[in-house]
Amino acid sequence: MSFKRTSVYIGSLLAGSFLLSLSVGFEGCKSKTAASYQLTGDTVADGKYLAQQYCTSCHALVPADALTKDVWRMHVMPTMADYLKISTYGSEFFKKPTDTGGISLIHWQAIVDYYNKVAPVELKPAKAHVPLATSLAGFTLRKPKEMPDVAFTTMIAGNPSTGKIYTSDLVASNLTEWDSELKPNVLTSLPSGATNLQFQKDGNALLSAVGRLDHVDYPSGRILDVKLNGSDHKTVDVAEDISRPMQTIGADFDKDGKDEIVVCGQGYKKGGVYLLKLDANNKLVKRSTITDRAGAIQAVSQDFNKDGWPDLMVLYGIGNEGLVLYLNDQKGGFISKDLLQFPPVNGSTSFQLADMDHDGNLDLIYTCGYNFHDTRILKPYHGLYIYKNTGDFKFKQEWFYPINGATKAIAADFDGDGDLDIATSAFFADMKNNPAEEFIYFEQQKPMQFKPQSAPISQYGRWMTMDVADINKDGKPDILLGNYASGFMFQPNFSPNWNEHIPFVVLQNNLKK
């Protein structure tokens, strides 16, 4: 068979020896407008129109030049065909598949031809608009002793009130506490590795045990209440059967004097954002679903519309990626408002709201770079973005710095000069050619003008998780980087060249004003 035009066999159909039947895989991918479209014979015009009509029913349009020809042909189109239930058997093609809201064979072929013609052979790497310095003066590297086992650190959190650091390892499935000398104390075993820890007022912590870290729909995640103080570090199940919980946050959404808990259940094709009502003993009283939309990776809660009630903002990082505002309706529910939509090749990874330019509005700091889906190539549009809040949470892109595989950004006034700087990590960095981008510190020198610097720490680990906290209580925020040392490799002909036995490092802040 020839796969010249597409990796899904839809070419000549071997003079009728196979017939192609199609049906729609899910409700979102339909377009009545496109169903009646008559082809003009112009490959670019037809394909561009049909892709816009069909593809944007499910997610933001992926530009043809966002991926290479080979990736479109060998990965994206087969995946797209699977969603549309395209197969090579039966004779139901003659039953007018567009009656079910589907796509006709001739339209499908036009879309395939369009991407095959327009997509580039390779993506040109992005050019950083500011040279990257590789010595980070003002920070001191601290690291614990090497451990006998390979580190699979999925969570790191610093408690500024005690100076202690907490980590979780996916393989060991434990929660470990580290003192000021970076000496470990395994507090308790967990049902699976943790991805998030939220300190509570009572000295306990709410912990998200992920279940399966890889992208599957398997609801084995749990939310646990963990006792951090004392000698009995018992864990109590708060909620279970959640698909890949990434984060929990608390807020008093019903204003009864006690925080409810929001859980981001990322899932894969199935997931959701859940609201947990707990009693005084952190026992689950009620679990409700804010949305059953998959892909939630991070949430922030505050009173966004200034009505006195806490609201919610959620970032989605799979499929229909985007930023959504959920306004508290003061009746136990939320009203959703889409703020930004991103194409599924972005791989959205984190966001933060902060007033970067001192105009009184909270701007958006956003990273994208999860690069372990089907399209595992370096992408020049991955990196750190700043969107200016022009009012009423209308965001306009103001600044971009390319970082392959950007994973997280945290803004803080690291140098104490009154403005916000940014620390970034990149788990899917170009480790083969530019490992320096695994961690970058952006010093803001003027509004929206940054000096990027990279600490020479790539040899110590591969940073999946990051936190910022004042660990030594000197009034300066320190940076914590967790090492997930093995797996998730996506670059060919490259072997890990970092230390696999250090669970994390600390960049102690010694910057002066």
mmCIF file with all atom_site columns, C-alpha atoms in Angstrom, residues 60 82 86 104 120 122 141-142 174 176 219 225 227 271 287 341 366 411-412 416 456 487:
data_model
loop_
_atom_site.group_PDB
_atom_site.id
_atom_site.type_symbol
_atom_site.label_atom_id
_atom_site.label_alt_id
_atom_site.label_comp_id
_atom_site.label_asym_id
_atom_site.label_entity_id
_atom_site.label_seq_id
_atom_site.pdbx_PDB_ins_code
_atom_site.Cartn_x
_atom_site.Cartn_y
_atom_site.Cartn_z
_atom_site.occupancy
_atom_site.B_iso_or_equiv
_atom_site.pdbx_formal_charge
_atom_site.auth_seq_id
_atom_site.auth_comp_id
_atom_site.auth_asym_id
_atom_site.auth_atom_id
_atom_site.pdbx_PDB_model_num
ATOM 1  C CA . ALA A 1 60  ? -8.834  25.743 18.399 1.00 0.00 ? 60  ALA A CA 1
ATOM 2  C CA . ASP A 1 82  ? -9.957  7.571  14.854 1.00 0.00 ? 82  ASP A CA 1
ATOM 3  C CA . ILE A 1 86  ? -13.139 6.251  9.843  1.00 0.00 ? 86  ILE A CA 1
ATOM 4  C CA . SER A 1 104 ? -17.908 12.981 3.711  1.00 0.00 ? 104 SER A CA 1
ATOM 5  C CA . PRO A 1 120 ? 6.523   22.433 6.132  1.00 0.00 ? 120 PRO A CA 1
ATOM 6  C CA . GLU A 1 122 ? 10.591  20.799 9.213  1.00 0.00 ? 122 GLU A CA 1
ATOM 7  C CA . LEU A 1 141 ? 22.888  25.527 44.787 1.00 0.00 ? 141 LEU A CA 1
ATOM 8  C CA . ARG A 1 142 ? 21.948  23.150 47.605 1.00 0.00 ? 142 ARG A CA 1
ATOM 9  C CA . ASN A 1 174 ? 5.630   7.927  49.488 1.00 0.00 ? 174 ASN A CA 1
ATOM 10 C CA . THR A 1 176 ? 9.003   12.509 52.373 1.00 0.00 ? 176 THR A CA 1
ATOM 11 C CA . PRO A 1 219 ? -9.939  6.755  37.731 1.00 0.00 ? 219 PRO A CA 1
ATOM 12 C CA . ASP A 1 225 ? -5.841  14.366 54.191 1.00 0.00 ? 225 ASP A CA 1
ATOM 13 C CA . LYS A 1 227 ? -1.224  14.749 59.145 1.00 0.00 ? 227 LYS A CA 1
ATOM 14 C CA . GLY A 1 271 ? -12.127 14.037 33.423 1.00 0.00 ? 271 GLY A CA 1
ATOM 15 C CA . ARG A 1 287 ? -19.094 15.740 45.796 1.00 0.00 ? 287 ARG A CA 1
ATOM 16 C CA . GLN A 1 341 ? -8.516  29.071 23.630 1.00 0.00 ? 341 GLN A CA 1
ATOM 17 C CA . TYR A 1 366 ? 1.264   31.224 30.855 1.00 0.00 ? 366 TYR A CA 1
ATOM 18 C CA . ALA A 1 411 ? 6.487   35.023 39.357 1.00 0.00 ? 411 ALA A CA 1
ATOM 19 C CA . ALA A 1 412 ? 7.940   36.573 42.513 1.00 0.00 ? 412 ALA A CA 1
ATOM 20 C CA . GLY A 1 416 ? 13.584  42.696 46.095 1.00 0.00 ? 416 GLY A CA 1
ATOM 21 C CA . PRO A 1 456 ? 24.322  25.533 35.336 1.00 0.00 ? 456 PRO A CA 1
ATOM 22 C CA . GLY A 1 487 ? 11.350  8.077  31.287 1.00 0.00 ? 487 GLY A CA 1
#
